[in-house]
Short mmCIF file of C-alpha atoms and ligand atoms in Angstrom, two decimals:
data_model
loop_
_atom_site.label_atom_id
_atom_site.label_comp_id
_atom_site.label_asym_id
_atom_site.label_seq_id
_atom_site.Cartn_x
_atom_site.Cartn_y
_atom_site.Cartn_z
CA MET A 1 -14.11 10.61 3.71
CA ARG A 2 -16.41 11.00 6.71
CA VAL A 3 -17.09 7.90 8.86
CA ASP A 4 -19.48 7.57 11.80
CA ILE A 5 -19.63 4.44 13.96
CA VAL A 6 -22.44 3.70 16.43
CA SER A 7 -21.83 1.00 19.06
CA ILE A 8 -22.57 0.20 22.72
CA PHE A 9 -18.80 -0.43 23.04
CA PRO A 10 -17.06 2.72 21.76
CA GLU A 11 -13.86 1.58 23.57
CA TYR A 12 -13.62 -1.24 21.03
CA PHE A 13 -12.37 1.32 18.50
CA ALA A 14 -9.20 2.32 20.37
CA PRO A 15 -7.02 0.72 17.63
CA LEU A 16 -8.24 3.44 15.25
CA ASP A 17 -5.92 5.80 17.20
CA LEU A 18 -2.89 3.83 15.95
CA SER A 19 -0.63 3.58 12.92
CA LEU A 20 -1.78 4.47 9.40
CA ILE A 21 -5.44 4.99 10.32
CA ALA A 22 -4.41 7.51 12.98
CA LYS A 23 -2.24 9.22 10.36
CA ALA A 24 -5.13 9.35 7.87
CA ARG A 25 -7.27 10.92 10.62
CA ALA A 26 -4.56 13.42 11.57
CA ASN A 27 -4.07 14.67 8.00
CA GLY A 28 -7.82 14.94 7.32
CA THR A 29 -8.10 12.08 4.79
CA LEU A 30 -10.41 10.31 7.26
CA ARG A 31 -12.87 12.21 9.47
CA LEU A 32 -13.90 9.54 11.97
CA ALA A 33 -16.29 9.77 14.93
CA VAL A 34 -17.35 6.95 17.27
CA HIS A 35 -20.71 7.30 19.04
CA ASP A 36 -22.17 5.48 22.03
CA LEU A 37 -25.66 4.20 21.15
CA ARG A 38 -26.72 4.85 24.76
CA THR A 39 -26.48 8.60 24.00
CA TRP A 40 -29.88 8.09 22.35
CA THR A 41 -31.61 6.31 25.26
CA HIS A 42 -33.82 8.18 27.74
CA ASP A 43 -34.50 5.74 30.61
CA VAL A 44 -32.34 5.64 33.78
CA HIS A 45 -30.88 2.26 32.81
CA ARG A 46 -30.08 3.42 29.24
CA THR A 47 -31.69 0.23 27.90
CA VAL A 48 -30.82 -0.82 24.35
CA ASP A 49 -32.28 -4.37 24.26
CA ASP A 50 -35.53 -6.27 24.78
CA THR A 51 -36.90 -9.81 24.35
CA PRO A 52 -37.50 -11.13 20.83
CA TYR A 53 -41.01 -11.27 19.34
CA GLY A 54 -41.78 -14.89 18.50
CA GLY A 55 -39.66 -16.15 21.36
CA GLY A 56 -36.23 -17.72 21.33
CA PRO A 57 -32.99 -17.15 23.19
CA GLY A 58 -31.22 -13.87 23.81
CA MET A 59 -32.19 -10.25 23.34
CA VAL A 60 -32.73 -7.96 20.36
CA MET A 61 -31.65 -4.31 20.04
CA ARG A 62 -34.66 -2.01 20.45
CA PRO A 63 -35.43 0.22 17.46
CA GLU A 64 -35.91 3.57 19.26
CA PRO A 65 -32.27 4.42 20.15
CA TRP A 66 -31.15 3.36 16.68
CA GLY A 67 -33.84 5.51 15.07
CA GLU A 68 -32.66 8.57 16.99
CA ALA A 69 -28.99 7.80 16.27
CA LEU A 70 -29.60 7.58 12.54
CA ASP A 71 -31.76 10.75 12.61
CA ALA A 72 -28.86 12.58 14.28
CA LEU A 73 -26.09 11.26 12.02
CA ALA A 74 -27.99 11.13 8.72
CA PRO A 75 -30.26 14.18 8.68
CA ASP A 76 -32.97 14.28 5.99
CA GLU A 77 -32.00 17.70 4.71
CA LEU A 78 -28.69 18.30 3.04
CA SER A 79 -26.50 19.84 5.73
CA PRO A 80 -25.05 23.39 5.26
CA ASP A 81 -21.76 21.92 3.96
CA GLY A 82 -23.82 20.25 1.22
CA HIS A 83 -22.85 16.67 2.07
CA THR A 84 -25.07 13.83 0.90
CA LEU A 85 -26.74 11.07 2.90
CA PRO A 86 -24.36 8.40 4.17
CA ARG A 87 -24.12 4.82 3.04
CA LEU A 88 -25.32 2.73 6.02
CA LEU A 89 -23.37 -0.48 6.64
CA VAL A 90 -24.67 -3.04 9.11
CA PRO A 91 -22.41 -6.02 9.89
CA SER A 92 -24.40 -9.24 10.15
CA PRO A 93 -23.67 -12.93 9.61
CA ALA A 94 -26.65 -12.75 7.21
CA GLY A 95 -25.06 -9.97 5.11
CA VAL A 96 -23.51 -10.00 1.67
CA PRO A 97 -19.84 -11.08 1.80
CA PHE A 98 -17.33 -8.26 2.27
CA THR A 99 -14.75 -8.39 -0.52
CA GLN A 100 -11.87 -6.31 -1.88
CA ALA A 101 -14.26 -5.21 -4.66
CA MET A 102 -16.65 -3.84 -2.01
CA ALA A 103 -13.72 -2.13 -0.25
CA HIS A 104 -13.00 -0.28 -3.52
CA GLU A 105 -16.67 0.64 -3.88
CA LEU A 106 -16.82 2.00 -0.30
CA ALA A 107 -13.57 3.93 -0.76
CA GLY A 108 -15.46 5.96 -3.38
CA GLU A 109 -18.17 7.10 -0.94
CA SER A 110 -18.02 10.45 0.85
CA HIS A 111 -19.80 9.34 4.06
CA LEU A 112 -20.04 5.88 5.67
CA LEU A 113 -22.20 5.15 8.71
CA PHE A 114 -21.62 1.86 10.57
CA ALA A 115 -24.26 0.40 12.91
CA CYS A 116 -22.78 -2.22 15.25
CA GLY A 117 -25.29 -4.71 16.56
CA ARG A 118 -24.84 -6.93 19.64
CA TYR A 119 -26.97 -9.66 21.24
CA GLU A 120 -29.15 -11.34 18.56
CA GLY A 121 -28.90 -8.25 16.35
CA ILE A 122 -30.88 -5.07 15.60
CA ASP A 123 -34.69 -4.93 15.16
CA GLN A 124 -35.08 -5.33 11.37
CA ARG A 125 -37.40 -2.29 11.14
CA VAL A 126 -34.42 -0.01 11.82
CA LEU A 127 -32.88 -1.15 8.53
CA GLU A 128 -36.25 -1.06 6.71
CA HIS A 129 -36.87 2.51 7.83
CA ALA A 130 -33.31 3.65 7.08
CA ALA A 131 -33.66 2.21 3.56
CA THR A 132 -36.44 4.75 2.86
CA ARG A 133 -33.83 7.54 3.09
CA MET A 134 -30.40 6.05 2.40
CA ARG A 135 -28.54 3.13 0.87
CA VAL A 136 -28.35 0.28 3.39
CA THR A 137 -26.06 -2.75 3.10
CA GLU A 138 -25.95 -5.68 5.49
CA VAL A 139 -22.44 -7.04 5.18
CA SER A 140 -20.74 -10.20 6.52
CA LEU A 141 -17.05 -10.81 7.16
CA GLY A 142 -17.36 -14.54 6.58
CA ASP A 143 -18.94 -17.79 7.64
CA TYR A 144 -18.18 -17.85 11.33
CA VAL A 145 -20.02 -16.31 14.29
CA LEU A 146 -18.88 -13.19 16.18
CA PHE A 147 -20.42 -11.59 19.28
CA GLY A 148 -21.22 -8.35 17.45
CA GLY A 149 -20.42 -5.98 14.59
CA GLU A 150 -17.47 -4.09 16.13
CA VAL A 151 -14.64 -6.31 14.86
CA ALA A 152 -16.23 -6.39 11.41
CA VAL A 153 -16.19 -2.58 11.33
CA LEU A 154 -12.50 -2.52 12.27
CA VAL A 155 -11.75 -4.91 9.41
CA ILE A 156 -13.87 -3.07 6.83
CA LEU A 157 -12.50 0.33 7.83
CA GLU A 158 -8.90 -0.87 7.56
CA ALA A 159 -9.52 -2.35 4.11
CA VAL A 160 -11.22 0.88 2.95
CA THR A 161 -8.78 3.37 4.52
CA ARG A 162 -5.75 1.88 2.80
CA LEU A 163 -7.47 2.55 -0.56
CA LEU A 164 -8.05 6.26 0.14
CA PRO A 165 -5.89 8.61 -1.95
CA GLY A 166 -2.57 9.36 -0.24
CA VAL A 167 -2.77 6.72 2.51
CA LEU A 168 -0.35 4.34 0.77
CA GLY A 169 2.49 5.37 -1.48
CA ASN A 170 3.70 3.56 -4.60
CA ALA A 171 3.87 0.22 -2.76
CA GLY A 172 0.10 0.32 -2.37
CA SER A 173 -0.77 0.65 -6.04
CA LEU A 174 1.57 -2.22 -6.95
CA ASP A 175 0.08 -4.30 -4.15
CA GLU A 176 -3.42 -3.75 -5.56
CA GLU A 177 -2.30 -4.86 -9.00
CA SER A 178 -0.92 -8.09 -7.59
CA HIS A 179 -4.21 -8.78 -5.79
CA ALA A 180 -5.99 -8.14 -9.07
CA HIS A 181 -4.26 -11.06 -10.81
CA GLY A 182 -6.53 -13.42 -8.86
CA LEU A 183 -3.86 -15.58 -7.16
CA LEU A 184 -2.45 -15.76 -3.65
CA GLU A 185 0.96 -14.15 -3.20
CA ALA A 186 4.22 -16.11 -3.32
CA PRO A 187 6.12 -16.37 0.01
CA MET A 188 8.51 -13.54 0.97
CA TYR A 189 11.97 -13.64 2.63
CA THR A 190 14.48 -11.18 4.08
CA LYS A 191 17.97 -11.39 5.61
CA PRO A 192 19.72 -13.43 6.93
CA SER A 193 19.94 -15.83 3.95
CA SER A 194 20.35 -18.75 6.37
CA TRP A 195 18.33 -18.79 9.61
CA ARG A 196 18.15 -21.70 12.08
CA GLY A 197 19.08 -24.07 9.27
CA HIS A 198 16.39 -22.75 6.90
CA GLU A 199 17.62 -21.24 3.62
CA VAL A 200 16.15 -18.54 1.42
CA PRO A 201 15.38 -20.19 -1.97
CA GLU A 202 18.49 -19.90 -4.18
CA VAL A 203 16.57 -18.36 -7.10
CA LEU A 204 15.71 -15.24 -5.03
CA ARG A 205 19.43 -14.59 -4.48
CA SER A 206 20.38 -15.21 -8.13
CA GLY A 207 19.69 -11.67 -9.38
CA ASP A 208 18.02 -13.23 -12.45
CA HIS A 209 14.81 -11.17 -12.59
CA GLY A 210 13.22 -13.40 -15.24
CA ARG A 211 13.78 -16.56 -13.21
CA ILE A 212 12.57 -14.82 -10.02
CA ALA A 213 9.34 -13.66 -11.67
CA ARG A 214 8.70 -17.15 -13.03
CA TRP A 215 9.43 -18.76 -9.63
CA ARG A 216 7.06 -16.36 -7.87
CA ARG A 217 4.32 -17.05 -10.39
CA ASP A 218 4.79 -20.83 -9.96
CA GLU A 219 4.68 -20.55 -6.15
CA ALA A 220 1.56 -18.36 -6.38
CA LEU A 221 -0.15 -20.90 -8.65
CA LEU A 222 0.80 -23.89 -6.48
CA ARG A 223 -0.26 -22.40 -3.16
CA THR A 224 -3.48 -21.07 -4.70
CA ALA A 225 -4.31 -24.52 -6.12
CA ASP A 226 -3.54 -26.08 -2.73
CA ARG A 227 -5.31 -23.56 -0.44
CA ARG A 228 -7.88 -21.87 -2.64
CA PRO A 229 -9.12 -24.22 -5.37
CA ASP A 230 -12.14 -21.88 -5.66
CA MET A 231 -9.80 -19.12 -6.92
CA ILE A 232 -8.22 -21.42 -9.52
CA ALA A 233 -11.69 -22.44 -10.73
CA ALA A 234 -12.64 -18.74 -11.03
CA LEU A 235 -9.67 -17.89 -13.27
CA SER A 236 -10.61 -17.26 -16.88
CA ALA A 237 -9.10 -19.67 -19.42
CA GLU A 238 -6.92 -16.85 -20.81
CA SER A 239 -5.31 -16.10 -17.43
CA LEU A 240 -3.41 -19.44 -17.44
CA ASP A 241 -0.84 -19.90 -20.21
CA LYS A 242 0.96 -23.13 -21.16
CA ARG A 243 3.77 -22.40 -18.72
CA ASP A 244 1.26 -21.91 -15.84
CA ARG A 245 -0.50 -25.15 -16.74
CA ALA A 246 2.82 -27.00 -16.76
CA ALA A 247 3.65 -25.66 -13.27
CA LEU A 248 0.30 -26.85 -11.88
CA GLU A 249 0.67 -30.25 -13.56
CA ARG A 250 4.16 -30.67 -12.06
CA GLY A 251 2.63 -29.87 -8.66
CA GLY A 252 0.16 -32.71 -9.17
CA PHE A 253 -2.92 -30.50 -9.55
CA GLN A 254 -5.85 -31.24 -11.84
CA LEU A 255 -6.08 -28.39 -14.36
CA PRO A 256 -9.26 -26.36 -14.69
CA PRO A 257 -10.94 -26.69 -18.10
CA GLY A 258 -9.62 -24.15 -20.62
CA ASP A 259 -8.29 -23.57 -24.11
CA VAL A 260 -5.49 -26.16 -24.47
CA ALA A 261 -4.20 -24.31 -27.55
CA LYS A 262 -3.09 -21.34 -25.39
C1 LIG B 301 -23.04 -8.51 13.88
C2 LIG B 301 -24.85 -9.59 16.82
C3 LIG B 301 -24.17 -11.98 17.12
C4 LIG B 301 -25.73 -12.70 15.30
C5 LIG B 301 -26.64 -14.83 16.94
C6 LIG B 301 -24.97 -14.35 18.55
C7 LIG B 301 -20.29 -10.03 10.61
N1 LIG B 301 -19.10 -12.68 9.88
C8 LIG B 301 -19.83 -12.42 10.99
N2 LIG B 301 -20.11 -13.33 11.92
N3 LIG B 301 -20.84 -12.79 12.88
C9 LIG B 301 -21.06 -11.49 12.61
C10 LIG B 301 -21.89 -10.62 13.44
C11 LIG B 301 -22.51 -11.19 14.59
C12 LIG B 301 -23.38 -10.41 15.34
C13 LIG B 301 -23.65 -9.07 15.00
C14 LIG B 301 -22.16 -9.29 13.11
C15 LIG B 301 -24.57 -8.59 15.95
N4 LIG B 301 -24.13 -10.70 16.44
C16 LIG B 301 -25.44 -12.75 16.76
C17 LIG B 301 -27.00 -13.45 14.94
C18 LIG B 301 -27.03 -14.84 15.48
N5 LIG B 301 -25.37 -14.15 17.19
C19 LIG B 301 -20.41 -11.23 11.39
N6 LIG B 301 -20.19 -9.08 10.01
#
């Protein structure tokens, strides 16, 4: 997969030289380039912002450098190597929520182009114009306010890279399956079995794989009901059996409506 990032803070992306993302870059799974937006300015001050039309606080990113950046990184014509136009992703608090499902979708693309805004954001015409030639998605990490799009790109790229073929081994595919069951994970423990007076739950040391699986499922259900009632409500009636319902009831949780016969 090819990835281009445009930002006024290219140094923000230093973590992409570390760990599994660095490895994916080194073995060619990920072809990543970070570009300084100011490359595409022409004035002595390399200006990227101006005052907002309509008034209000702060500054807005001028369209001209962005237009030139996108022209350079997403040429109209198919390039000699035959690659297609990129998918343009623009982090914004007004974007569609980034989810694991979107990470899977993006992992299937051959070329991603990230545009990192700062200040009050990018002149909307940049996105309008880009949408005449490529797929454009404004995407949000969540309902809180950041200074700019850089951290969002780090998050999205990490979520996508770990889904690329060969980046994770067996552990990865199993991990994805567990996310797919729609519950939070049960807590994990390692040695020593007793630490500062805190014990590893006895069941995990029992060697009884049936009991362990049931305990983990119960813990997953209880912490999901406690922390993410929205996820419990989203479960289909068939995904909770009688045993699951009993565990939630014992934990004092109101059961979501469903087929009581199950
Ligand atoms: C991009 C500029 C800051 C946005 C005024 C100051 C994502 N979940 C998220 N929260 N915030 C962002 C985000 C914030 C950004 C930019 C993403 C570019 N800002 C601006 C408009 C209102 N603030 C984000 N993804």
